[in-house]
Amino acid sequence: MNESARATSLYTAEQVRRIDRNAIDRLGIAGFGLMQRAAAAAYASLRRRWPEARRLVLLAGNGNNGGDAFLLGRFALRDGLDVEAVALSGYSRGDAQRARDAFVEAGGRLRVAEAGASLGPADLCVDGLFGTGLDRAPDGIAATLIGRLDERPLPTLALDLPSGLDADRGVRLGPCVRADATISFVAWKRGLFTADGADVSGVRELASLDVPAAAFDGVPADAELLDAAVAAVLSPRAGNVNKSRFGHVLVVGGDDGMGGAARLAGEAALRTGAGLVSVATRRTHVLAMNAARPELMAHGVADVPALRRLVDRATVVAVGPGLGQDAWGRTMHAAVQDCGKPMVLDADALNLLASAPRPLAGNIVLTPHPGEAARLLGCDVATIQRDRYAAVRELAARYAAVAVLKGAGSLIADPRGRVAVCAWGNPGMASGGMGDVLTGVVAALLAQGLSAWDAARFGVALHARAGDVAADASPRGLLASDLFAPLRQLANRFEP
């Protein structure tokens, strides 16, 4: 595995433990040597990020994560920094005890935390409490220390994983360190990139520790992290073309009072490069759509024959934005669900599908938020959010379609079990209409010839990066329509 592939490969904690064992048992790399490499990488990161820090407090657990912290402290002592370690107990396990002894021998101050423990004076905290070795909520003294850190605005570097975060699912197990930066060792842990992981990890950095590629043999990555290379799925445009080359998207939606949703999806499809975009909506919305965006071909549709004439002319159908679940929406949904065209299903199209679940056939993308995903899987939102990776895989398998589970760290899965993760996006995108825009983006990419898998991956990346560009440093108050200008730019030249 080369460095480029390693940078986009995500693993479970158990998989990383297998890689570590391969490095130690098969390749002869000493466990303490790996600990030294981890400490050196973490200390170098610390100095780059906080060069003015002079006083460090290390939170050290009993295992290898604590050992990493102790050895980091030894590097800091050699540079003349003031370092105090706060340990969970009076002992450490295995190589971590050797690291603990080395820290004390180098002149480091060490105290065992007790009830009511404080962090003491410091410019910076290093979190070495648990790493990936935790599968329950921190309690006792560990919970107290995390609480003290939470009360105090102290910059924090987490080693491998913020303590209290589930390495696989990205959910807080209980009290959880909120890091400003996290340095992940050997390989990325998939929980860093979705759910709470997106909130508590801060700036994420991978340190491979020079572990040879052979250590990864027999351990395929669980998921992939989207990066700029995903843009390669959309070829540059030749000059001798016409609009029919880039497909005709039909957006079906916009029941009374919800025409804006269909209009947002339609314009997003235009801005992402669809050659033509039609909208099948309520007649009351046609005049407003024509006035606001004349490039959209808006049609007032009241019955199935009228809709089917539009479907026949379309390359791709995007159904759901503003569709509603009343008689009109149900009729429109029923008329297109077996049309045989590539489709994007969103919003009420998903809710109607959930009321009569069935596998889907063809090039189809589902784009649910957690509430819609819960209805599709017959569970509650808490179950979806408790394990987003399992949920998106189940969605793709049950409906035989590519599924996008929206939210912090959106996930894309296909029926074969592949999963891609998007680390872009921002809290400002939690606003009305953002999902409608994503629907239009994915539909436009399908219309330009991409497979459902590629259209979903690149569509999610485009949408998220457009949101970041539009928000800049001011995410609060971001509008879905603010994404249109950066969408056009990024569809032509994608930049991470």
mmCIF file of N, CA and C in Angstrom, residues 237 243-253 261-281 289 295-299 307 309-321 336 339 341-345 436-450 455:
data_model
loop_
_atom_site.group_PDB
_atom_site.id
_atom_site.type_symbol
_atom_site.label_atom_id
_atom_site.label_comp_id
_atom_site.label_asym_id
_atom_site.label_seq_id
_atom_site.Cartn_x
_atom_site.Cartn_y
_atom_site.Cartn_z
ATOM 1 N N ARG A 237 -14.768 18.770 -20.476
ATOM 2 C CA ARG A 237 -15.646 18.849 -21.639
ATOM 3 C C ARG A 237 -14.868 19.159 -22.910
ATOM 4 N N LYS A 243 -26.026 20.498 -25.911
ATOM 5 C CA LYS A 243 -26.649 20.255 -24.606
ATOM 6 C C LYS A 243 -27.168 18.838 -24.424
ATOM 7 N N SER A 244 -27.532 18.177 -25.512
ATOM 8 C CA SER A 244 -28.065 16.823 -25.377
ATOM 9 C C SER A 244 -27.005 15.844 -24.882
ATOM 10 N N ARG A 245 -25.746 16.201 -25.054
ATOM 11 C CA ARG A 245 -24.637 15.343 -24.613
ATOM 12 C C ARG A 245 -24.605 15.225 -23.091
ATOM 13 N N PHE A 246 -25.186 16.185 -22.389
ATOM 14 C CA PHE A 246 -25.035 16.237 -20.934
ATOM 15 C C PHE A 246 -26.330 15.941 -20.192
ATOM 16 N N GLY A 247 -27.268 15.360 -20.893
ATOM 17 C CA GLY A 247 -28.432 14.791 -20.241
ATOM 18 C C GLY A 247 -29.541 15.764 -19.922
ATOM 19 N N HIS A 248 -30.693 15.183 -19.646
ATOM 20 C CA HIS A 248 -31.902 15.945 -19.348
ATOM 21 C C HIS A 248 -32.430 15.455 -18.004
ATOM 22 N N VAL A 249 -32.365 16.290 -16.995
ATOM 23 C CA VAL A 249 -32.850 15.961 -15.654
ATOM 24 C C VAL A 249 -34.292 16.414 -15.517
ATOM 25 N N LEU A 250 -35.128 15.526 -14.997
ATOM 26 C CA LEU A 250 -36.501 15.879 -14.646
ATOM 27 C C LEU A 250 -36.624 15.845 -13.130
ATOM 28 N N VAL A 251 -36.947 16.979 -12.536
ATOM 29 C CA VAL A 251 -37.214 17.056 -11.101
ATOM 30 C C VAL A 251 -38.717 16.946 -10.893
ATOM 31 N N VAL A 252 -39.131 16.013 -10.059
ATOM 32 C CA VAL A 252 -40.553 15.815 -9.768
ATOM 33 C C VAL A 252 -40.792 16.194 -8.309
ATOM 34 N N GLY A 253 -41.522 17.264 -8.099
ATOM 35 C CA GLY A 253 -41.769 17.707 -6.732
ATOM 36 C C GLY A 253 -42.399 19.074 -6.701
ATOM 37 N N ALA A 261 -38.448 23.942 -3.058
ATOM 38 C CA ALA A 261 -37.597 22.758 -2.986
ATOM 39 C C ALA A 261 -37.282 22.224 -4.384
ATOM 40 N N ALA A 262 -38.309 22.133 -5.221
ATOM 41 C CA ALA A 262 -38.096 21.652 -6.583
ATOM 42 C C ALA A 262 -37.238 22.620 -7.382
ATOM 43 N N ARG A 263 -37.445 23.898 -7.167
ATOM 44 C CA ARG A 263 -36.649 24.895 -7.888
ATOM 45 C C ARG A 263 -35.174 24.811 -7.477
ATOM 46 N N LEU A 264 -34.891 24.624 -6.176
ATOM 47 C CA LEU A 264 -33.509 24.489 -5.712
ATOM 48 C C LEU A 264 -32.842 23.275 -6.352
ATOM 49 N N ALA A 265 -33.539 22.150 -6.388
ATOM 50 C CA ALA A 265 -32.967 20.954 -7.000
ATOM 51 C C ALA A 265 -32.706 21.174 -8.485
ATOM 52 N N GLY A 266 -33.649 21.820 -9.160
ATOM 53 C CA GLY A 266 -33.478 22.067 -10.585
ATOM 54 C C GLY A 266 -32.312 22.977 -10.888
ATOM 55 N N GLU A 267 -32.202 24.079 -10.144
ATOM 56 C CA GLU A 267 -31.084 24.983 -10.420
ATOM 57 C C GLU A 267 -29.754 24.340 -10.063
ATOM 58 N N ALA A 268 -29.709 23.537 -8.993
ATOM 59 C CA ALA A 268 -28.470 22.842 -8.650
ATOM 60 C C ALA A 268 -28.036 21.921 -9.780
ATOM 61 N N ALA A 269 -29.007 21.257 -10.433
ATOM 62 C CA ALA A 269 -28.669 20.398 -11.563
ATOM 63 C C ALA A 269 -28.084 21.202 -12.717
ATOM 64 N N LEU A 270 -28.661 22.377 -12.979
ATOM 65 C CA LEU A 270 -28.102 23.244 -14.019
ATOM 66 C C LEU A 270 -26.683 23.689 -13.671
ATOM 67 N N ARG A 271 -26.469 24.106 -12.438
ATOM 68 C CA ARG A 271 -25.158 24.619 -12.027
ATOM 69 C C ARG A 271 -24.099 23.516 -12.016
ATOM 70 N N THR A 272 -24.529 22.260 -11.946
ATOM 71 C CA THR A 272 -23.575 21.155 -11.942
ATOM 72 C C THR A 272 -23.363 20.599 -13.340
ATOM 73 N N GLY A 273 -24.031 21.163 -14.327
ATOM 74 C CA GLY A 273 -23.694 20.835 -15.698
ATOM 75 C C GLY A 273 -24.676 20.009 -16.481
ATOM 76 N N ALA A 274 -25.889 19.777 -15.974
ATOM 77 C CA ALA A 274 -26.887 19.079 -16.782
ATOM 78 C C ALA A 274 -27.218 19.915 -18.015
ATOM 79 N N GLY A 275 -27.407 19.252 -19.160
ATOM 80 C CA GLY A 275 -27.690 19.991 -20.390
ATOM 81 C C GLY A 275 -29.057 20.639 -20.379
ATOM 82 N N LEU A 276 -30.062 19.937 -19.849
ATOM 83 C CA LEU A 276 -31.432 20.432 -19.763
ATOM 84 C C LEU A 276 -32.013 20.025 -18.410
ATOM 85 N N VAL A 277 -32.875 20.855 -17.876
ATOM 86 C CA VAL A 277 -33.566 20.515 -16.625
ATOM 87 C C VAL A 277 -35.024 20.917 -16.754
ATOM 88 N N SER A 278 -35.906 19.951 -16.553
ATOM 89 C CA SER A 278 -37.341 20.206 -16.481
ATOM 90 C C SER A 278 -37.808 19.988 -15.054
ATOM 91 N N VAL A 279 -38.904 20.635 -14.692
ATOM 92 C CA VAL A 279 -39.498 20.466 -13.369
ATOM 93 C C VAL A 279 -40.971 20.146 -13.544
ATOM 94 N N ALA A 280 -41.388 19.020 -12.984
ATOM 95 C CA ALA A 280 -42.810 18.656 -12.956
ATOM 96 C C ALA A 280 -43.340 19.029 -11.581
ATOM 97 N N THR A 281 -44.219 20.024 -11.546
ATOM 98 C CA THR A 281 -44.632 20.585 -10.267
ATOM 99 C C THR A 281 -46.113 20.980 -10.331
ATOM 100 N N MET A 289 -41.325 30.072 -11.025
ATOM 101 C CA MET A 289 -40.088 29.427 -11.487
ATOM 102 C C MET A 289 -39.586 30.052 -12.781
ATOM 103 N N GLU A 295 -34.184 29.374 -17.214
ATOM 104 C CA GLU A 295 -33.531 28.219 -17.836
ATOM 105 C C GLU A 295 -34.192 26.897 -17.430
ATOM 106 N N LEU A 296 -34.943 26.901 -16.335
ATOM 107 C CA LEU A 296 -35.698 25.725 -15.943
ATOM 108 C C LEU A 296 -36.967 25.639 -16.779
ATOM 109 N N MET A 297 -37.272 24.445 -17.266
ATOM 110 C CA MET A 297 -38.502 24.234 -18.015
ATOM 111 C C MET A 297 -39.551 23.708 -17.047
ATOM 112 N N ALA A 298 -40.344 24.629 -16.503
ATOM 113 C CA ALA A 298 -41.315 24.281 -15.467
ATOM 114 C C ALA A 298 -42.642 23.898 -16.098
ATOM 115 N N HIS A 299 -43.203 22.774 -15.636
ATOM 116 C CA HIS A 299 -44.463 22.264 -16.173
ATOM 117 C C HIS A 299 -45.438 22.039 -15.026
ATOM 118 N N LEU A 307 -47.252 13.565 -16.702
ATOM 119 C CA LEU A 307 -45.945 13.287 -16.109
ATOM 120 C C LEU A 307 -45.164 12.287 -16.957
ATOM 121 N N ARG A 309 -45.212 11.780 -20.101
ATOM 122 C CA ARG A 309 -44.648 12.410 -21.299
ATOM 123 C C ARG A 309 -43.316 13.092 -20.971
ATOM 124 N N LEU A 310 -43.243 13.707 -19.808
ATOM 125 C CA LEU A 310 -41.988 14.345 -19.390
ATOM 126 C C LEU A 310 -40.930 13.300 -19.056
ATOM 127 N N VAL A 311 -41.322 12.232 -18.389
ATOM 128 C CA VAL A 311 -40.378 11.161 -18.040
ATOM 129 C C VAL A 311 -39.775 10.557 -19.306
ATOM 130 N N ASP A 312 -40.577 10.369 -20.326
ATOM 131 C CA ASP A 312 -40.085 9.770 -21.572
ATOM 132 C C ASP A 312 -38.970 10.592 -22.188
ATOM 133 N N ARG A 313 -39.008 11.892 -22.015
ATOM 134 C CA ARG A 313 -37.990 12.765 -22.621
ATOM 135 C C ARG A 313 -36.749 12.919 -21.736
ATOM 136 N N ALA A 314 -36.836 12.492 -20.483
ATOM 137 C CA ALA A 314 -35.754 12.725 -19.525
ATOM 138 C C ALA A 314 -34.692 11.638 -19.599
ATOM 139 N N THR A 315 -33.490 12.014 -19.192
ATOM 140 C CA THR A 315 -32.391 11.060 -19.020
ATOM 141 C C THR A 315 -32.369 10.518 -17.599
ATOM 142 N N VAL A 316 -32.640 11.408 -16.634
ATOM 143 C CA VAL A 316 -32.585 11.095 -15.203
ATOM 144 C C VAL A 316 -33.790 11.721 -14.533
ATOM 145 N N VAL A 317 -34.338 11.027 -13.539
ATOM 146 C CA VAL A 317 -35.464 11.561 -12.774
ATOM 147 C C VAL A 317 -35.032 11.751 -11.322
ATOM 148 N N ALA A 318 -35.249 12.950 -10.804
ATOM 149 C CA ALA A 318 -35.000 13.259 -9.390
ATOM 150 C C ALA A 318 -36.348 13.525 -8.743
ATOM 151 N N VAL A 319 -36.756 12.668 -7.840
ATOM 152 C CA VAL A 319 -38.095 12.774 -7.276
ATOM 153 C C VAL A 319 -38.023 12.936 -5.762
ATOM 154 N N GLY A 320 -38.828 13.859 -5.246
ATOM 155 C CA GLY A 320 -38.916 14.017 -3.802
ATOM 156 C C GLY A 320 -38.881 15.419 -3.258
ATOM 157 N N PRO A 321 -38.086 16.345 -3.803
ATOM 158 C CA PRO A 321 -38.025 17.685 -3.211
ATOM 159 C C PRO A 321 -39.390 18.380 -3.213
ATOM 160 N N VAL A 336 -43.540 7.322 -11.376
ATOM 161 C CA VAL A 336 -42.143 7.299 -11.808
ATOM 162 C C VAL A 336 -41.331 6.158 -11.215
ATOM 163 N N CYS A 339 -39.963 3.655 -13.747
ATOM 164 C CA CYS A 339 -39.772 4.267 -15.073
ATOM 165 C C CYS A 339 -38.565 3.710 -15.820
ATOM 166 N N LYS A 341 -35.524 4.665 -15.600
ATOM 167 C CA LYS A 341 -34.460 5.666 -15.781
ATOM 168 C C LYS A 341 -33.589 5.724 -14.514
ATOM 169 N N PRO A 342 -32.324 6.173 -14.638
ATOM 170 C CA PRO A 342 -31.551 6.479 -13.435
ATOM 171 C C PRO A 342 -32.323 7.490 -12.582
ATOM 172 N N MET A 343 -32.285 7.305 -11.268
ATOM 173 C CA MET A 343 -33.108 8.143 -10.397
ATOM 174 C C MET A 343 -32.343 8.549 -9.148
ATOM 175 N N VAL A 344 -32.758 9.697 -8.598
ATOM 176 C CA VAL A 344 -32.367 10.114 -7.252
ATOM 177 C C VAL A 344 -33.651 10.239 -6.450
ATOM 178 N N LEU A 345 -33.700 9.588 -5.303
ATOM 179 C CA LEU A 345 -34.868 9.651 -4.427
ATOM 180 C C LEU A 345 -34.498 10.385 -3.156
ATOM 181 N N ASP A 436 -32.194 19.392 -0.992
ATOM 182 C CA ASP A 436 -32.722 19.571 -2.344
ATOM 183 C C ASP A 436 -31.599 19.886 -3.327
ATOM 184 N N VAL A 437 -30.662 20.706 -2.876
ATOM 185 C CA VAL A 437 -29.507 21.035 -3.726
ATOM 186 C C VAL A 437 -28.685 19.779 -4.004
ATOM 187 N N LEU A 438 -28.437 18.963 -2.976
ATOM 188 C CA LEU A 438 -27.681 17.723 -3.188
ATOM 189 C C LEU A 438 -28.395 16.821 -4.202
ATOM 190 N N THR A 439 -29.705 16.732 -4.114
ATOM 191 C CA THR A 439 -30.459 15.920 -5.062
ATOM 192 C C THR A 439 -30.192 16.370 -6.496
ATOM 193 N N GLY A 440 -30.225 17.673 -6.727
ATOM 194 C CA GLY A 440 -29.967 18.189 -8.066
ATOM 195 C C GLY A 440 -28.555 17.938 -8.531
ATOM 196 N N VAL A 441 -27.590 18.055 -7.615
ATOM 197 C CA VAL A 441 -26.182 17.814 -7.962
ATOM 198 C C VAL A 441 -25.989 16.372 -8.409
ATOM 199 N N VAL A 442 -26.480 15.420 -7.628
ATOM 200 C CA VAL A 442 -26.298 14.008 -7.959
ATOM 201 C C VAL A 442 -27.032 13.674 -9.259
ATOM 202 N N ALA A 443 -28.229 14.207 -9.437
ATOM 203 C CA ALA A 443 -28.976 13.955 -10.670
ATOM 204 C C ALA A 443 -28.218 14.466 -11.893
ATOM 205 N N ALA A 444 -27.607 15.645 -11.794
ATOM 206 C CA ALA A 444 -26.848 16.193 -12.919
ATOM 207 C C ALA A 444 -25.661 15.314 -13.275
ATOM 208 N N LEU A 445 -25.012 14.750 -12.279
ATOM 209 C CA LEU A 445 -23.858 13.883 -12.541
ATOM 210 C C LEU A 445 -24.300 12.564 -13.172
ATOM 211 N N LEU A 446 -25.436 12.032 -12.718
ATOM 212 C CA LEU A 446 -25.995 10.856 -13.394
ATOM 213 C C LEU A 446 -26.310 11.175 -14.852
ATOM 214 N N ALA A 447 -26.865 12.350 -15.103
ATOM 215 C CA ALA A 447 -27.226 12.747 -16.462
ATOM 216 C C ALA A 447 -26.003 12.884 -17.359
ATOM 217 N N GLN A 448 -24.862 13.184 -16.756
ATOM 218 C CA GLN A 448 -23.625 13.322 -17.533
ATOM 219 C C GLN A 448 -22.878 11.997 -17.681
ATOM 220 N N GLY A 449 -23.537 10.906 -17.310
ATOM 221 C CA GLY A 449 -23.011 9.583 -17.609
ATOM 222 C C GLY A 449 -22.318 8.866 -16.476
ATOM 223 N N LEU A 450 -22.292 9.432 -15.273
ATOM 224 C CA LEU A 450 -21.636 8.755 -14.168
ATOM 225 C C LEU A 450 -22.511 7.629 -13.625
ATOM 226 N N ALA A 455 -21.537 9.101 -9.103
ATOM 227 C CA ALA A 455 -22.345 10.322 -8.989
ATOM 228 C C ALA A 455 -22.601 10.660 -7.525
#
